[in-house]
Amino acid sequence: MLNLGKHKNTVFSPLKKGAYLVSNDGAVFGGEGSAGDSGVGLFGAVTVQPKGANFYRAQLTEEEMRLATKGVTRTGQPIIDYEATYPDDCKTQGVWCQEGKAGKPILNMVFNRRIMHGDINALIIGPGGDGRFPLETYPLESQGKQNPTVPTRLEPFREFVSIFHDENAVTQAFPYFFEHQELSHTLHGVRDGFMINYGSGGVGAEIIANRLKAGPMQDCIDCAYEEFFLSSFAVGDAAMLVDNPANLVISQCQPEYLTDPNYAKEKKEFCEQPKEQRATQAYYPHDPANVHHSYIGDFVKFRNLHAGKEQHIFHLHNHQWLFNANDDNSNYIDAQGIGPGSGYTYEIAFGGSGNRNKTVGDAIFHCHFYPHFAQGMWYMWRNHDVFEGGTRLNVSETPDGFHQNKFGLQYGQPALKSRALPDGEIVAGTPIPAIVPLPGKAMAVMPARWKCKHAQWITSIMVLSPMWWNRIKILAIHSGLLV
C-alpha cells in the first residue's frame, strides 16, 4: 500500500514463461465476492517470453505502416523495417514531436531498456536472423524432437492477451429499460456486465437498439434475438468506440413511452434516434474494437488471464490446442476452465491462424457459460488471407500524406475510396488496422482492386420452384439491390 502521491518501482522476477495477472493486494476486499477493485478495471498483465525474444507491435495505423516501410516487393507487399522510428521533427515542432514520439520506435516495444509500447497484440520474435527461436527454447526441440501437432513452434509468433473480468461497475446503454421495475429481472441476464479487455457486447442492448431503430442494426428486419448479436455483419465489431454512440439521445427512452399514447411527445423526443446524431466514424483505428487480427498460417499464442471473481470457460471456435504443447499425447482441446487470478497459454495447433483448413474470417471466442457471453464476454479473432496495410484515413489527406493535428490518428474516418470494413451505420465504413507481418514467413497476397457498378433496384424474382419462392423473395427484399 502507498500513501496518496507516493510511488515505487516494482521488479517482476517470474520463474517461467507465461501470463501473469497484476492486481493490487491492498484492494482484495470489497466488491462482489471480495473481488476488490477488479470491477472498475484496476488490473494489468505481464507476459513472460522465451529467452532472447524481442517484442514488437502487431497492429498499426496506415500512416505508421508507411513510416515503417523501406521498400516493396515485386508483388506490392511492403518490406518492413522492424526498427523504424518516428520522424524527428522537433526542430519545426512537428506533429510527431508534439505527440512525444519523435525519434522513438514505431514497432519495437522497448526503447533504451524501457517499455515504450504496451499492447495486447504483439509480435514475439526470436534472436535468429529470420526471427526463429533456438532449439533450447522448448523441451522437445532441445532434444532434437518435434511435436507434430505444433510443427511451427520455433517460429516467431503472434501473441494475443485476453483478460476476462466480470460483474463490472458499468452504466447500461438503456438504463430506463435495465432498471425498470418490471423488466429489470428479465434484462439482468443480458446486460453489459461481463467483459474481455474492457469491452462488452451484451445481447440486451443490441436487441433494444434494433427495436428503437438505432445503431448499426437500426434497419435489420430479421435481427430478432440471439441469432444476430454475435455477428459483426449485423452489429458492427464488438466494443467499437465511435463518435456518436447509439444511445446518445435514446438512453432517456422509457418503456412506457413506446406503448402509452399519452407519451407520444416523449416517444418522439427520446425514443427516436435523429439521423444527424448517428455515428460517422470509429476511434483509434489501429485497434478500434474487440478483434484480434492475424494472417493465415501465423503461429499464434493466446495469453488468457482472469481478473474477476466468477469461474469461466475460454472457448475458441475453428481452432484447437494441446493442454501441454510439450506432450503429443496431451488433451487436444478448444475449451479451458479458468478461475480467478489464473493464467493460461494456448499455443494454437497445426500452424496457428486458420488451423489445418486455413479457414479465413472471424473465429469467435467467449466464455462457454451462456449467461456470461450473453452479458458480453465474447471477442473475435479475424484471420486474414490478404495483406492489410491499414485503411487510409481522412486525416491523412494532406499535402505530405500525414496528419497535421496533434493525436489526429485517433480519428478513424476512412479517406475517400479507401478500403474499409462495411458498417450498418457508418457510411464510410470502419478502419482496418495495418497488420504487421511476422518475419521469415511468406506474406499474404495484396488485395484486389474493385469498384461498384450501377446498382438496379429489384422488386420481385420469378422462379419455377415454388418451394424456393418465399426464401428468394425474403432475400430480395432484404438485400434490395443487385449489382
Coordinates of C-alpha atoms in Angstrom, one line a residue:
M1 CA 0.0 0.0 0.0
L2 CA 1.2 3.5 -0.8
N3 CA 0.0 6.9 0.6
L4 CA -1.5 9.3 -1.9
G5 CA 1.0 11.0 -4.1
K6 CA 3.7 8.4 -3.5
H7 CA 5.2 5.9 -5.9
K8 CA 7.6 3.0 -6.0
N9 CA 9.4 0.8 -8.6
T10 CA 8.4 -2.9 -8.8
V11 CA 10.6 -5.5 -10.3
F12 CA 9.0 -8.7 -11.6
S13 CA 11.1 -11.9 -11.4
P14 CA 8.9 -14.6 -12.9
L15 CA 10.3 -18.1 -12.9
K16 CA 9.0 -19.3 -16.3
K17 CA 7.2 -18.2 -19.5
G18 CA 3.5 -17.5 -19.4
A19 CA 0.9 -14.9 -18.5
Y20 CA 0.7 -13.3 -15.0
L21 CA -2.0 -11.1 -13.6
V22 CA -1.1 -7.8 -12.0
S23 CA -3.5 -6.5 -9.3
N24 CA -3.5 -4.6 -6.1
D25 CA -3.2 -6.8 -3.0
G26 CA -4.2 -3.8 -0.9
A27 CA -7.7 -3.9 -2.5
V28 CA -8.6 -7.5 -2.4
F29 CA -11.6 -6.9 -0.2
G30 CA -14.9 -5.3 -1.1
G31 CA -16.9 -5.6 -4.3
E32 CA -18.9 -8.7 -5.2
G33 CA -17.2 -11.9 -3.9
S34 CA -14.4 -9.9 -2.4
A35 CA -13.2 -9.0 -5.9
G36 CA -11.9 -5.7 -4.7
D37 CA -11.2 -3.2 -7.5
S38 CA -11.4 -5.6 -10.4
G39 CA -15.0 -4.4 -11.1
V40 CA -13.7 -1.0 -12.0
G41 CA -10.8 -2.3 -14.1
L42 CA -7.8 -1.9 -11.8
F43 CA -5.6 -4.7 -13.1
G44 CA -3.0 -5.5 -15.7
A45 CA -0.9 -8.3 -17.2
V46 CA 2.7 -9.2 -17.5
T47 CA 3.6 -11.8 -20.2
V48 CA 6.9 -13.5 -20.0
Q49 CA 8.6 -14.5 -23.3
P50 CA 11.3 -17.0 -24.2
K51 CA 14.8 -16.0 -23.6
G52 CA 16.3 -13.7 -26.2
A53 CA 12.9 -12.7 -27.5
N54 CA 12.2 -9.2 -29.0
F55 CA 8.7 -7.6 -28.7
Y56 CA 7.0 -5.6 -31.4
R57 CA 3.6 -4.1 -32.1
A58 CA 1.4 -6.1 -34.3
Q59 CA -1.2 -3.5 -35.3
L60 CA -0.6 0.0 -36.6
T61 CA -2.3 2.8 -38.4
E62 CA -1.9 3.1 -42.1
E63 CA 0.5 6.1 -41.6
E64 CA 2.7 4.1 -39.2
M65 CA 2.9 1.2 -41.6
R66 CA 4.1 3.6 -44.3
L67 CA 6.7 5.0 -42.0
A68 CA 7.9 1.5 -41.2
T69 CA 8.2 0.5 -44.9
K70 CA 11.6 0.7 -46.5
G71 CA 10.6 -0.7 -49.9
V72 CA 8.1 -3.0 -51.7
T73 CA 8.3 -6.5 -53.2
R74 CA 7.7 -7.1 -56.9
T75 CA 4.1 -8.1 -56.0
G76 CA 3.4 -5.0 -53.9
Q77 CA 3.9 -6.1 -50.3
P78 CA 5.8 -3.6 -48.1
I79 CA 9.3 -4.6 -46.9
I80 CA 9.1 -3.8 -43.1
D81 CA 11.8 -2.1 -41.1
Y82 CA 11.0 -3.5 -37.6
E83 CA 13.4 -1.0 -36.0
A84 CA 11.9 2.1 -37.8
T85 CA 11.4 5.2 -35.7
Y86 CA 9.1 8.2 -35.9
P87 CA 10.4 11.2 -37.8
D88 CA 12.4 13.6 -35.6
D89 CA 10.6 16.8 -36.4
C90 CA 11.2 18.7 -33.1
K91 CA 13.1 21.5 -34.9
T92 CA 9.9 22.5 -36.5
Q93 CA 7.6 21.4 -33.7
G94 CA 6.1 18.9 -35.9
V95 CA 3.2 16.6 -35.0
W96 CA 5.3 13.6 -34.0
C97 CA 7.3 15.8 -31.6
Q98 CA 4.1 17.3 -30.2
E99 CA 2.8 13.7 -29.5
G100 CA 6.1 12.8 -27.8
K101 CA 7.0 10.2 -30.4
A102 CA 9.8 11.9 -32.4
G103 CA 12.8 9.6 -32.8
K104 CA 11.2 6.8 -30.8
P105 CA 10.4 3.3 -32.2
I106 CA 7.2 2.6 -34.2
L107 CA 7.2 -1.1 -33.7
N108 CA 9.8 -2.1 -31.2
M109 CA 8.1 -2.1 -27.7
V110 CA 11.4 -1.4 -25.9
F111 CA 13.4 1.9 -26.1
N112 CA 16.5 2.5 -24.0
R113 CA 15.7 -0.5 -21.8
R114 CA 12.2 0.9 -21.0
I115 CA 8.8 -0.3 -22.3
M116 CA 7.7 2.2 -25.0
H117 CA 4.6 0.5 -26.1
G118 CA 2.2 -1.8 -24.1
D119 CA -0.1 -3.8 -26.4
I120 CA -2.5 -6.7 -26.2
N121 CA -1.5 -7.6 -29.7
A122 CA 2.2 -8.3 -30.2
L123 CA 4.8 -10.0 -32.4
I124 CA 7.3 -12.1 -30.4
I125 CA 10.4 -12.6 -32.5
G126 CA 13.4 -14.8 -31.7
P127 CA 17.0 -13.8 -31.9
G128 CA 17.7 -15.7 -35.2
G129 CA 18.1 -13.8 -38.4
D130 CA 14.7 -15.0 -39.6
G131 CA 13.1 -14.4 -36.2
R132 CA 13.2 -18.1 -35.2
F133 CA 14.0 -19.3 -31.7
P134 CA 16.9 -21.6 -30.8
L135 CA 16.3 -25.3 -30.2
E136 CA 16.9 -25.0 -26.4
T137 CA 13.8 -22.7 -26.1
Y138 CA 11.4 -25.7 -25.7
P139 CA 12.0 -29.2 -24.0
L140 CA 11.2 -31.4 -27.1
E141 CA 13.1 -29.3 -29.6
S142 CA 16.2 -29.1 -27.3
Q143 CA 16.3 -32.9 -27.7
G144 CA 16.1 -32.8 -31.4
K145 CA 12.4 -33.8 -31.4
Q146 CA 9.2 -32.2 -32.6
N147 CA 5.6 -32.4 -31.6
P148 CA 3.7 -33.0 -34.8
T149 CA 0.7 -31.0 -33.5
V150 CA 2.8 -27.9 -33.1
P151 CA 5.2 -28.1 -36.0
T152 CA 5.9 -24.3 -36.2
R153 CA 6.9 -23.9 -32.5
L154 CA 10.3 -22.4 -33.2
E155 CA 8.9 -19.7 -35.5
P156 CA 8.2 -16.2 -34.3
F157 CA 4.6 -15.9 -33.1
R158 CA 1.7 -13.5 -32.7
E159 CA 0.6 -13.0 -29.2
F160 CA -3.0 -12.1 -28.1
V161 CA -3.6 -11.1 -24.5
S162 CA -7.2 -11.7 -23.4
I163 CA -8.2 -10.8 -19.9
F164 CA -11.6 -11.9 -18.6
H165 CA -13.3 -9.8 -15.9
D166 CA -16.8 -9.9 -14.7
E167 CA -19.5 -8.2 -12.6
N168 CA -18.2 -4.9 -13.8
A169 CA -19.3 -1.5 -12.5
V170 CA -20.8 0.0 -15.6
T171 CA -23.8 2.0 -16.7
Q172 CA -26.1 0.3 -19.1
A173 CA -26.8 1.8 -22.6
F174 CA -30.5 2.0 -21.9
P175 CA -30.8 2.5 -18.1
Y176 CA -34.6 3.0 -18.0
F177 CA -35.1 -0.5 -19.5
F178 CA -32.5 -2.3 -17.4
E179 CA -33.6 -0.6 -14.2
H180 CA -37.3 -0.9 -14.9
Q181 CA -39.4 -2.4 -12.1
E182 CA -40.9 -5.0 -14.4
L183 CA -38.2 -5.5 -17.0
S184 CA -35.1 -5.5 -14.8
H185 CA -35.3 -9.1 -13.8
T186 CA -35.6 -10.2 -17.5
L187 CA -32.8 -7.9 -18.7
H188 CA -30.4 -8.6 -15.8
G189 CA -29.1 -11.7 -17.6
V190 CA -28.4 -9.9 -20.9
R191 CA -26.9 -6.7 -19.6
D192 CA -23.4 -5.5 -20.4
G193 CA -21.7 -6.9 -17.3
F194 CA -19.0 -9.4 -18.4
M195 CA -16.0 -8.2 -20.3
I196 CA -12.8 -9.1 -22.2
N197 CA -10.1 -6.4 -22.3
Y198 CA -12.6 -3.8 -21.1
G199 CA -15.1 -4.5 -23.9
S200 CA -18.6 -5.9 -23.7
G201 CA -21.3 -6.8 -26.2
G202 CA -24.3 -8.0 -24.3
V203 CA -27.4 -9.1 -26.3
G204 CA -29.8 -6.9 -24.3
A205 CA -28.7 -3.5 -25.5
E206 CA -28.4 -4.8 -29.1
I207 CA -32.0 -6.0 -29.2
I208 CA -33.3 -2.8 -27.7
A209 CA -31.3 -0.7 -30.2
N210 CA -32.8 -2.7 -33.1
R211 CA -36.3 -2.2 -31.8
L212 CA -35.6 1.6 -31.4
K213 CA -34.1 1.6 -34.9
A214 CA -30.7 2.9 -33.6
G215 CA -27.1 1.9 -34.2
P216 CA -25.7 -0.4 -36.9
M217 CA -28.7 -2.8 -36.5
Q218 CA -31.2 0.0 -36.9
D219 CA -32.7 -1.3 -40.2
C220 CA -32.1 -5.0 -39.8
I221 CA -35.6 -6.6 -40.4
D222 CA -34.7 -10.1 -39.3
C223 CA -32.5 -9.3 -36.2
A224 CA -34.7 -11.0 -33.7
Y225 CA -32.7 -12.3 -30.7
E226 CA -29.6 -14.3 -30.1
E227 CA -29.0 -15.2 -33.8
F228 CA -27.6 -11.8 -34.6
F229 CA -25.9 -10.4 -31.6
L230 CA -22.5 -12.1 -32.2
S231 CA -22.3 -11.1 -35.9
S232 CA -20.1 -8.1 -36.9
F233 CA -22.2 -8.0 -40.1
A234 CA -25.3 -7.1 -38.1
V235 CA -24.0 -5.1 -35.1
G236 CA -20.5 -4.0 -36.1
D237 CA -17.4 -5.2 -34.4
A238 CA -17.7 -5.7 -30.6
A239 CA -17.0 -2.9 -28.2
M240 CA -16.1 -0.4 -31.0
L241 CA -15.7 3.2 -29.9
V242 CA -17.5 5.7 -32.1
D243 CA -18.0 9.4 -32.1
N244 CA -21.8 9.3 -31.6
P245 CA -22.9 6.3 -29.5
A246 CA -26.3 4.9 -30.5
N247 CA -27.8 5.8 -27.1
L248 CA -26.7 9.5 -27.2
V249 CA -30.3 10.6 -27.0
I250 CA -32.4 7.4 -26.8
S251 CA -30.7 6.4 -23.5
Q252 CA -33.5 8.6 -22.0
C253 CA -36.2 6.4 -23.6
Q254 CA -38.5 4.7 -21.1
P255 CA -40.6 1.6 -21.9
E256 CA -43.8 3.4 -21.2
Y257 CA -43.1 5.9 -23.9
L258 CA -43.4 3.2 -26.5
T259 CA -46.8 1.9 -25.7
D260 CA -48.8 4.6 -23.9
P261 CA -50.3 7.2 -26.4
N262 CA -50.1 9.8 -23.6
Y263 CA -46.4 9.8 -24.0
A264 CA -46.4 10.5 -27.8
K265 CA -44.3 13.6 -27.3
E266 CA -41.7 11.9 -25.2
K267 CA -41.6 9.0 -27.6
K268 CA -40.7 11.2 -30.5
E269 CA -38.1 13.2 -28.5
F270 CA -36.3 10.4 -26.6
C271 CA -37.1 7.1 -28.4
E272 CA -36.2 8.0 -32.0
Q273 CA -32.5 8.5 -32.9
P274 CA -32.0 11.6 -35.0
K275 CA -30.2 10.9 -38.2
E276 CA -27.7 13.7 -37.6
Q277 CA -26.7 12.0 -34.4
R278 CA -25.7 8.7 -35.9
A279 CA -22.1 7.6 -35.7
T280 CA -19.9 8.8 -38.5
Q281 CA -16.5 7.3 -37.5
A282 CA -14.8 4.8 -35.2
Y283 CA -12.0 5.9 -32.9
Y284 CA -8.4 4.5 -32.5
P285 CA -8.1 2.9 -36.0
H286 CA -5.0 0.8 -35.1
D287 CA -7.2 -1.2 -32.6
P288 CA -10.8 0.1 -32.8
A289 CA -12.7 -2.9 -31.4
N290 CA -12.5 -6.3 -29.6
V291 CA -10.9 -8.0 -32.5
H292 CA -7.5 -9.8 -32.7
H293 CA -6.0 -9.9 -36.2
S294 CA -3.6 -12.3 -37.9
Y295 CA -2.6 -13.7 -41.3
I296 CA -3.4 -17.3 -42.3
G297 CA -0.6 -19.5 -41.2
D298 CA 0.7 -17.3 -38.4
F299 CA 1.8 -19.2 -35.3
V300 CA -0.4 -17.8 -32.5
K301 CA -0.3 -17.9 -28.8
F302 CA -3.2 -16.7 -26.6
R303 CA -2.4 -15.5 -23.1
N304 CA -5.6 -15.8 -21.2
L305 CA -6.0 -14.3 -17.7
H306 CA -8.8 -13.9 -15.3
A307 CA -9.1 -10.8 -13.2
G308 CA -12.7 -11.3 -12.0
K309 CA -14.4 -13.4 -9.3
E310 CA -16.5 -15.9 -11.3
Q311 CA -15.5 -19.1 -12.9
H312 CA -15.3 -19.1 -16.7
I313 CA -14.6 -21.4 -19.7
F314 CA -12.5 -20.0 -22.5
H315 CA -13.9 -21.5 -25.7
L316 CA -12.4 -20.8 -29.2
H317 CA -14.1 -21.7 -32.5
N318 CA -12.4 -23.3 -35.5
H319 CA -9.1 -23.8 -33.7
Q320 CA -7.6 -26.1 -31.0
W321 CA -4.5 -26.5 -28.9
L322 CA -2.8 -29.1 -26.6
F323 CA -3.2 -28.7 -22.9
N324 CA 0.6 -29.3 -22.8
A325 CA 2.3 -28.5 -26.0
N326 CA 5.4 -30.5 -24.8
D327 CA 3.4 -33.7 -24.9
D328 CA 1.9 -35.1 -28.1
N329 CA -0.4 -37.3 -26.1
S330 CA -1.8 -34.3 -24.2
N331 CA -5.5 -33.5 -24.4
Y332 CA -6.5 -31.8 -27.7
I333 CA -9.0 -29.1 -26.7
D334 CA -10.8 -26.0 -27.7
A335 CA -12.0 -25.0 -24.2
Q336 CA -10.3 -24.3 -20.9
G337 CA -11.8 -23.6 -17.4
I338 CA -10.2 -20.6 -15.8
G339 CA -10.6 -19.3 -12.3
P340 CA -9.9 -16.0 -10.5
G341 CA -6.3 -14.9 -10.7
S342 CA -5.1 -17.7 -13.0
G343 CA -3.5 -17.5 -16.4
Y344 CA -3.1 -19.9 -19.3
T345 CA -1.2 -20.0 -22.6
Y346 CA -2.8 -21.6 -25.6
E347 CA -0.4 -22.5 -28.5
I348 CA -2.7 -22.9 -31.5
A349 CA -2.1 -26.2 -33.2
F350 CA -1.3 -27.1 -36.8
G351 CA 0.2 -23.9 -38.0
G352 CA -1.9 -21.5 -35.9
S353 CA -4.1 -19.0 -37.7
G354 CA -6.7 -20.8 -39.8
N355 CA -6.0 -24.2 -38.4
R356 CA -5.5 -27.2 -40.7
N357 CA -8.2 -26.0 -43.1
K358 CA -6.7 -22.5 -43.4
T359 CA -10.2 -21.1 -42.6
V360 CA -10.5 -17.4 -43.4
G361 CA -12.6 -14.9 -41.5
D362 CA -13.8 -14.5 -37.9
A363 CA -13.3 -17.1 -35.3
I364 CA -15.2 -16.1 -32.1
F365 CA -14.1 -17.0 -28.6
H366 CA -16.1 -16.5 -25.5
C367 CA -17.0 -17.8 -22.1
H368 CA -18.9 -21.0 -22.6
F369 CA -21.3 -20.3 -19.8
Y370 CA -24.2 -18.9 -21.8
P371 CA -25.3 -16.2 -19.4
H372 CA -21.7 -14.9 -19.4
F373 CA -21.3 -14.4 -23.1
A374 CA -24.9 -13.2 -23.4
Q375 CA -23.7 -10.5 -21.0
G376 CA -20.9 -9.5 -23.3
M377 CA -18.0 -11.9 -22.7
W378 CA -17.0 -12.6 -26.3
Y379 CA -14.4 -11.4 -28.7
M380 CA -13.4 -12.0 -32.4
W381 CA -10.2 -13.4 -33.9
R382 CA -10.1 -12.3 -37.6
N383 CA -8.0 -14.4 -39.9
H384 CA -6.9 -12.5 -43.0
D385 CA -5.9 -14.0 -46.3
V386 CA -4.8 -10.8 -48.0
F387 CA -2.2 -8.2 -46.8
E388 CA -3.7 -5.4 -44.7
G389 CA -1.7 -2.2 -44.9
G390 CA -4.4 -0.3 -43.0
T391 CA -7.2 1.9 -44.1
R392 CA -6.0 5.3 -45.3
L393 CA -7.7 7.9 -43.1
N394 CA -9.3 11.2 -43.8
V395 CA -6.8 13.0 -41.5
S396 CA -4.0 11.8 -43.8
E397 CA -5.4 13.6 -46.8
T398 CA -2.8 16.4 -46.5
P399 CA -0.1 17.6 -48.9
D400 CA 2.5 15.4 -47.3
G401 CA 0.2 12.5 -46.6
F402 CA 0.4 12.6 -42.8
H403 CA -2.0 14.1 -40.2
Q404 CA -1.3 17.6 -39.1
N405 CA -3.1 18.0 -35.8
K406 CA -1.8 16.5 -32.5
F407 CA -3.2 13.0 -31.9
G408 CA -5.2 13.2 -35.1
L409 CA -4.7 9.5 -35.7
Q410 CA -7.3 8.7 -33.0
Y411 CA -10.0 9.6 -35.6
G412 CA -10.9 6.7 -37.8
Q413 CA -12.9 8.1 -40.7
P414 CA -11.7 6.5 -43.9
A415 CA -10.5 8.6 -46.7
L416 CA -12.4 8.7 -50.0
K417 CA -12.0 5.4 -52.0
S418 CA -10.2 3.7 -49.1
R419 CA -10.6 0.0 -48.4
A420 CA -12.6 -0.3 -45.2
L421 CA -15.0 -2.6 -43.4
P422 CA -18.7 -2.1 -44.1
D423 CA -20.9 -0.9 -41.2
G424 CA -24.6 -0.7 -40.8
E425 CA -24.5 2.8 -39.5
I426 CA -21.2 4.5 -40.5
V427 CA -21.5 5.2 -44.2
A428 CA -17.7 5.4 -45.0
G429 CA -17.1 2.2 -43.1
T430 CA -14.7 1.4 -40.2
P431 CA -10.9 1.2 -40.5
I432 CA -9.0 -2.0 -41.0
P433 CA -5.8 -1.9 -38.8
A434 CA -2.4 -2.2 -40.6
I435 CA -1.4 -5.8 -39.6
V436 CA 2.4 -6.2 -39.3
P437 CA 3.6 -9.5 -40.8
L438 CA 5.7 -11.9 -38.9
P439 CA 9.3 -12.0 -40.3
G440 CA 10.6 -15.1 -42.0
K441 CA 7.2 -16.1 -43.5
A442 CA 5.7 -15.8 -46.9
M443 CA 3.5 -12.7 -46.9
A444 CA -0.2 -12.6 -47.8
V445 CA -1.2 -11.6 -51.3
M446 CA -2.2 -8.0 -51.9
P447 CA -6.0 -7.3 -52.0
A448 CA -7.5 -6.9 -55.5
R449 CA -8.9 -3.5 -56.5
W450 CA -12.6 -3.3 -57.3
K451 CA -15.4 -0.8 -57.9
C452 CA -19.2 -0.9 -57.7
K453 CA -21.1 -0.9 -60.9
H454 CA -24.5 0.7 -61.3
A455 CA -27.0 -1.0 -59.0
Q456 CA -30.5 -1.8 -60.1
W457 CA -33.4 -1.9 -57.6
I458 CA -35.4 -5.1 -57.7
T459 CA -39.0 -5.7 -56.6
S460 CA -39.5 -9.4 -57.3
I461 CA -38.0 -12.5 -58.7
M462 CA -39.9 -15.2 -60.7
V463 CA -38.8 -18.7 -60.0
L464 CA -40.0 -22.1 -61.3
S465 CA -39.7 -24.0 -58.0
P466 CA -42.5 -22.9 -55.5
M467 CA -40.6 -24.3 -52.5
W468 CA -37.9 -21.6 -53.0
W469 CA -40.2 -18.7 -53.6
N470 CA -40.6 -17.4 -50.1
R471 CA -36.9 -17.8 -49.4
I472 CA -35.8 -15.9 -52.5
K473 CA -38.5 -13.2 -52.0
I474 CA -37.2 -12.6 -48.5
L475 CA -33.6 -12.5 -49.8
A476 CA -34.6 -10.0 -52.5
I477 CA -36.4 -7.7 -50.1
H478 CA -33.6 -7.9 -47.5
S479 CA -30.8 -7.1 -49.9
G480 CA -32.7 -4.7 -52.1
L481 CA -30.0 -4.3 -54.7
L482 CA -28.5 -6.4 -57.4
V483 CA -25.0 -5.4 -58.7

